[in-house]
Amino acid sequence: MPLNFTAIDFETANSSAASACSVGMVKVRDGKVVDRAGWFIRPPAGHDAFLEWNIKIHGIRPSDVAGAAGWAAQLPDLVAFADGDHLVAHNAGFDLGVISTSSTVAGLAIPDFAYVCSLQVARRTYHLDSYRLPVAAMAAGFEDFAHHDALADAEACAAIMIHAAQRHEADTLEELAHITRVKIGVIGPVATREHASTHGPMALN
């Protein structure tokens, strides 16, 4: 099986995981980037305050998202782009937490996704002083990108995984996770149930 996955990155308006204000997604097929997508998201009421700290990080302001659709309208597009792929993110707990929390706040079922953390893969692939996305991406040969632009960050994440797979001679994302001993996580009721039936309850702890 080929190296297939979708890399994803969110930027948020504040510390709330329900405050996503932009998303970037990069589709990888057979170890090559074949598609990209990114858009603004309007955070929901109660989670829509843009903190100055966050604005300094990503440069997104309330005026940028004023005309954007909210999470409920955009989740189907996100799911359609991923098209059943495992997701990959740098510090994946954050990004998958955005999906889970945003869906819950919007009154939606959490979508089913399996995912792998590129931060953890990088820790088991490179010997670096830091494993922050720009540093790990540089080790993978992906440099000079606009860090904290969601689409650029997703592409950097994809580059890390592609390079790591080459270094470990892994043909698939699952094989790379196995070689690096990185857990494949899951969110959503169906994915969680299937994962438990395959790997046992301890796999979810």
mmCIF file of C-alpha atoms in Angstrom:
data_model
loop_
_atom_site.group_PDB
_atom_site.id
_atom_site.type_symbol
_atom_site.label_atom_id
_atom_site.label_comp_id
_atom_site.label_asym_id
_atom_site.label_seq_id
_atom_site.Cartn_x
_atom_site.Cartn_y
_atom_site.Cartn_z
ATOM 1 C CA MET A 1 0.000 0.000 0.000
ATOM 2 C CA PRO A 2 1.255 3.521 -0.753
ATOM 3 C CA LEU A 3 1.963 6.379 1.632
ATOM 4 C CA ASN A 4 -1.425 8.107 1.708
ATOM 5 C CA PHE A 5 -2.719 10.636 4.255
ATOM 6 C CA THR A 6 -4.081 14.143 4.718
ATOM 7 C CA ALA A 7 -2.053 16.643 6.746
ATOM 8 C CA ILE A 8 -4.071 19.244 8.638
ATOM 9 C CA ASP A 9 -3.405 22.382 10.674
ATOM 10 C CA PHE A 10 -5.694 24.812 12.491
ATOM 11 C CA GLU A 11 -5.158 28.329 13.761
ATOM 12 C CA THR A 12 -7.380 29.522 16.601
ATOM 13 C CA ALA A 13 -8.686 32.894 17.735
ATOM 14 C CA ASN A 14 -7.910 32.187 21.385
ATOM 15 C CA SER A 15 -7.099 29.333 23.753
ATOM 16 C CA SER A 16 -10.455 27.619 23.189
ATOM 17 C CA ALA A 17 -10.290 24.525 20.994
ATOM 18 C CA ALA A 18 -13.645 25.632 19.574
ATOM 19 C CA SER A 19 -12.205 28.911 18.239
ATOM 20 C CA ALA A 20 -10.765 27.675 14.924
ATOM 21 C CA CYS A 21 -10.370 30.614 12.559
ATOM 22 C CA SER A 22 -8.517 28.918 9.693
ATOM 23 C CA VAL A 23 -7.643 25.457 8.456
ATOM 24 C CA GLY A 24 -5.094 24.135 5.978
ATOM 25 C CA MET A 25 -5.183 20.646 4.474
ATOM 26 C CA VAL A 26 -2.705 18.849 2.224
ATOM 27 C CA LYS A 27 -3.454 15.524 0.562
ATOM 28 C CA VAL A 28 -0.620 13.046 -0.007
ATOM 29 C CA ARG A 29 -0.881 10.145 -2.416
ATOM 30 C CA ASP A 30 1.923 7.625 -2.874
ATOM 31 C CA GLY A 31 4.292 9.893 -0.954
ATOM 32 C CA LYS A 32 3.594 13.012 -3.037
ATOM 33 C CA VAL A 33 1.478 16.104 -2.409
ATOM 34 C CA VAL A 34 -1.400 16.059 -4.881
ATOM 35 C CA ASP A 35 -3.884 18.603 -3.503
ATOM 36 C CA ARG A 36 -4.130 21.522 -1.096
ATOM 37 C CA ALA A 37 -6.995 23.476 0.426
ATOM 38 C CA GLY A 38 -7.352 26.156 3.065
ATOM 39 C CA TRP A 39 -9.990 28.579 4.240
ATOM 40 C CA PHE A 40 -11.095 30.887 7.030
ATOM 41 C CA ILE A 41 -13.592 29.721 9.648
ATOM 42 C CA ARG A 42 -15.846 32.007 11.698
ATOM 43 C CA PRO A 43 -15.592 30.957 15.365
ATOM 44 C CA PRO A 44 -18.914 30.475 17.185
ATOM 45 C CA ALA A 45 -20.375 32.947 19.653
ATOM 46 C CA GLY A 46 -18.767 32.560 23.035
ATOM 47 C CA HIS A 47 -15.522 31.375 21.435
ATOM 48 C CA ASP A 48 -15.036 34.220 18.957
ATOM 49 C CA ALA A 49 -12.843 36.664 20.886
ATOM 50 C CA PHE A 50 -9.550 37.197 19.067
ATOM 51 C CA LEU A 51 -6.757 37.530 21.604
ATOM 52 C CA GLU A 52 -3.935 39.888 20.720
ATOM 53 C CA TRP A 53 -1.441 37.087 21.402
ATOM 54 C CA ASN A 54 -3.081 34.844 18.809
ATOM 55 C CA ILE A 55 -3.322 37.666 16.292
ATOM 56 C CA LYS A 56 0.417 38.286 16.674
ATOM 57 C CA ILE A 57 1.065 34.606 15.987
ATOM 58 C CA HIS A 58 -1.056 34.080 12.872
ATOM 59 C CA GLY A 59 -2.077 37.567 11.762
ATOM 60 C CA ILE A 60 -5.764 36.682 11.420
ATOM 61 C CA ARG A 61 -8.224 39.313 12.645
ATOM 62 C CA PRO A 62 -11.998 39.325 13.190
ATOM 63 C CA SER A 63 -12.457 41.206 9.917
ATOM 64 C CA ASP A 64 -10.788 38.342 8.041
ATOM 65 C CA VAL A 65 -13.383 35.808 9.176
ATOM 66 C CA ALA A 66 -16.441 38.072 9.228
ATOM 67 C CA GLY A 67 -17.715 36.684 5.935
ATOM 68 C CA ALA A 68 -16.596 33.103 6.509
ATOM 69 C CA ALA A 69 -18.919 30.212 7.219
ATOM 70 C CA GLY A 70 -18.996 28.645 10.661
ATOM 71 C CA TRP A 71 -17.890 25.175 11.710
ATOM 72 C CA ALA A 72 -21.203 23.436 11.016
ATOM 73 C CA ALA A 73 -21.209 24.614 7.407
ATOM 74 C CA GLN A 74 -17.544 23.835 6.817
ATOM 75 C CA LEU A 75 -17.140 20.463 8.531
ATOM 76 C CA PRO A 76 -18.588 18.555 5.535
ATOM 77 C CA ASP A 77 -15.953 20.150 3.284
ATOM 78 C CA LEU A 78 -13.198 19.156 5.699
ATOM 79 C CA VAL A 79 -14.446 15.570 5.868
ATOM 80 C CA ALA A 80 -14.852 15.426 2.086
ATOM 81 C CA PHE A 81 -11.306 16.656 1.469
ATOM 82 C CA ALA A 82 -9.863 14.067 3.855
ATOM 83 C CA ASP A 83 -11.976 11.421 2.094
ATOM 84 C CA GLY A 84 -11.379 8.692 4.653
ATOM 85 C CA ASP A 85 -7.645 9.345 5.052
ATOM 86 C CA HIS A 86 -5.745 9.100 8.285
ATOM 87 C CA LEU A 87 -5.003 12.667 9.391
ATOM 88 C CA VAL A 88 -1.517 13.861 10.267
ATOM 89 C CA ALA A 89 -0.780 16.959 12.347
ATOM 90 C CA HIS A 90 2.147 18.405 14.288
ATOM 91 C CA ASN A 91 1.098 18.100 17.925
ATOM 92 C CA ALA A 92 -1.947 16.226 16.675
ATOM 93 C CA GLY A 93 -3.741 16.287 20.021
ATOM 94 C CA PHE A 94 -4.330 20.004 19.521
ATOM 95 C CA ASP A 95 -5.655 19.806 15.969
ATOM 96 C CA LEU A 96 -7.825 16.750 16.525
ATOM 97 C CA GLY A 97 -9.045 18.431 19.712
ATOM 98 C CA VAL A 98 -10.180 21.344 17.568
ATOM 99 C CA ILE A 99 -12.220 18.978 15.414
ATOM 100 C CA SER A 100 -13.761 17.232 18.423
ATOM 101 C CA THR A 101 -14.492 20.343 20.474
ATOM 102 C CA SER A 102 -15.733 22.448 17.564
ATOM 103 C CA SER A 103 -18.097 19.679 16.515
ATOM 104 C CA THR A 104 -19.425 19.258 20.050
ATOM 105 C CA VAL A 105 -19.958 23.002 20.513
ATOM 106 C CA ALA A 106 -21.798 23.115 17.174
ATOM 107 C CA GLY A 107 -24.049 20.254 18.277
ATOM 108 C CA LEU A 108 -22.605 17.877 15.691
ATOM 109 C CA ALA A 109 -21.385 14.322 15.990
ATOM 110 C CA ILE A 110 -17.604 14.089 16.166
ATOM 111 C CA PRO A 111 -16.426 12.775 12.781
ATOM 112 C CA ASP A 112 -14.499 9.526 12.655
ATOM 113 C CA PHE A 113 -10.782 9.956 12.040
ATOM 114 C CA ALA A 114 -7.631 8.011 12.736
ATOM 115 C CA TYR A 115 -4.543 10.186 13.103
ATOM 116 C CA VAL A 116 -0.780 10.223 13.577
ATOM 117 C CA CYS A 117 1.291 12.963 15.223
ATOM 118 C CA SER A 118 4.195 14.216 13.107
ATOM 119 C CA LEU A 119 5.789 15.738 16.228
ATOM 120 C CA GLN A 120 6.109 12.277 17.743
ATOM 121 C CA VAL A 121 7.380 10.819 14.473
ATOM 122 C CA ALA A 122 9.968 13.613 14.241
ATOM 123 C CA ARG A 123 11.180 12.868 17.778
ATOM 124 C CA ARG A 124 11.847 9.284 16.717
ATOM 125 C CA THR A 125 13.427 10.201 13.395
ATOM 126 C CA TYR A 126 15.725 13.200 13.924
ATOM 127 C CA HIS A 127 18.211 14.295 16.583
ATOM 128 C CA LEU A 128 17.335 17.961 17.102
ATOM 129 C CA ASP A 129 17.517 20.566 19.854
ATOM 130 C CA SER A 130 13.857 21.386 19.205
ATOM 131 C CA TYR A 131 11.057 19.551 17.441
ATOM 132 C CA ARG A 132 8.937 22.619 16.749
ATOM 133 C CA LEU A 133 7.431 22.535 13.285
ATOM 134 C CA PRO A 134 9.943 24.891 11.579
ATOM 135 C CA VAL A 135 12.921 22.987 13.011
ATOM 136 C CA ALA A 136 11.573 19.534 12.187
ATOM 137 C CA ALA A 137 10.524 20.712 8.724
ATOM 138 C CA MET A 138 14.035 22.020 8.098
ATOM 139 C CA ALA A 139 15.418 18.599 9.008
ATOM 140 C CA ALA A 140 13.066 17.186 6.372
ATOM 141 C CA GLY A 141 14.364 19.656 3.781
ATOM 142 C CA PHE A 142 11.282 21.901 3.874
ATOM 143 C CA GLU A 143 12.425 25.437 4.676
ATOM 144 C CA ASP A 144 11.371 29.081 4.519
ATOM 145 C CA PHE A 145 7.624 28.565 4.820
ATOM 146 C CA ALA A 146 5.114 30.937 6.415
ATOM 147 C CA HIS A 147 4.868 29.385 9.875
ATOM 148 C CA HIS A 148 1.398 29.789 11.431
ATOM 149 C CA ASP A 149 -0.218 30.026 8.031
ATOM 150 C CA ALA A 150 -2.446 26.949 8.327
ATOM 151 C CA LEU A 151 -1.904 25.737 4.774
ATOM 152 C CA ALA A 152 1.869 26.254 4.921
ATOM 153 C CA ASP A 153 2.016 24.445 8.265
ATOM 154 C CA ALA A 154 0.024 21.517 6.872
ATOM 155 C CA GLU A 155 2.424 21.265 3.954
ATOM 156 C CA ALA A 156 5.406 21.344 6.329
ATOM 157 C CA CYS A 157 3.795 18.577 8.355
ATOM 158 C CA ALA A 158 3.313 16.512 5.200
ATOM 159 C CA ALA A 159 6.960 17.045 4.255
ATOM 160 C CA ILE A 160 8.115 15.711 7.637
ATOM 161 C CA MET A 161 6.063 12.551 7.263
ATOM 162 C CA ILE A 162 7.159 11.930 3.678
ATOM 163 C CA HIS A 163 10.826 12.391 4.590
ATOM 164 C CA ALA A 164 10.502 10.271 7.728
ATOM 165 C CA ALA A 165 8.901 7.459 5.729
ATOM 166 C CA GLN A 166 11.821 7.554 3.314
ATOM 167 C CA ARG A 167 14.372 7.449 6.131
ATOM 168 C CA HIS A 168 12.644 4.550 7.836
ATOM 169 C CA GLU A 169 11.915 2.810 4.526
ATOM 170 C CA ALA A 170 8.225 2.704 5.412
ATOM 171 C CA ASP A 171 5.792 2.178 2.556
ATOM 172 C CA THR A 172 2.636 3.216 4.410
ATOM 173 C CA LEU A 173 1.616 5.552 7.209
ATOM 174 C CA GLU A 174 0.717 2.557 9.354
ATOM 175 C CA GLU A 175 4.152 1.045 8.808
ATOM 176 C CA LEU A 176 5.835 4.350 9.674
ATOM 177 C CA ALA A 177 3.815 4.559 12.895
ATOM 178 C CA HIS A 178 4.795 0.975 13.750
ATOM 179 C CA ILE A 179 8.505 1.514 13.062
ATOM 180 C CA THR A 180 8.640 4.735 15.090
ATOM 181 C CA ARG A 181 6.373 3.311 17.806
ATOM 182 C CA VAL A 182 3.958 6.195 17.466
ATOM 183 C CA LYS A 183 0.373 5.428 18.424
ATOM 184 C CA ILE A 184 -2.335 5.792 15.807
ATOM 185 C CA GLY A 185 -5.023 7.774 17.610
ATOM 186 C CA VAL A 186 -8.723 7.936 16.867
ATOM 187 C CA ILE A 187 -11.662 10.285 17.357
ATOM 188 C CA GLY A 188 -15.335 9.722 16.655
ATOM 189 C CA PRO A 189 -17.578 6.904 17.862
ATOM 190 C CA VAL A 190 -17.191 4.506 14.938
ATOM 191 C CA ALA A 191 -13.409 4.864 14.659
ATOM 192 C CA THR A 192 -13.037 4.495 18.420
ATOM 193 C CA ARG A 193 -15.175 1.360 18.501
ATOM 194 C CA GLU A 194 -13.369 -0.222 15.538
ATOM 195 C CA HIS A 195 -9.975 0.641 17.003
ATOM 196 C CA ALA A 196 -10.921 -0.920 20.328
ATOM 197 C CA SER A 197 -12.136 -4.108 18.670
ATOM 198 C CA THR A 198 -8.887 -4.400 16.696
ATOM 199 C CA HIS A 199 -6.340 -3.370 19.303
ATOM 200 C CA GLY A 200 -8.108 -3.971 22.599
ATOM 201 C CA PRO A 201 -9.165 -1.464 25.273
ATOM 202 C CA MET A 202 -5.602 -0.732 26.365
ATOM 203 C CA ALA A 203 -4.915 0.830 22.968
ATOM 204 C CA LEU A 204 -7.236 3.692 23.884
ATOM 205 C CA ASN A 205 -5.547 4.526 27.184
#
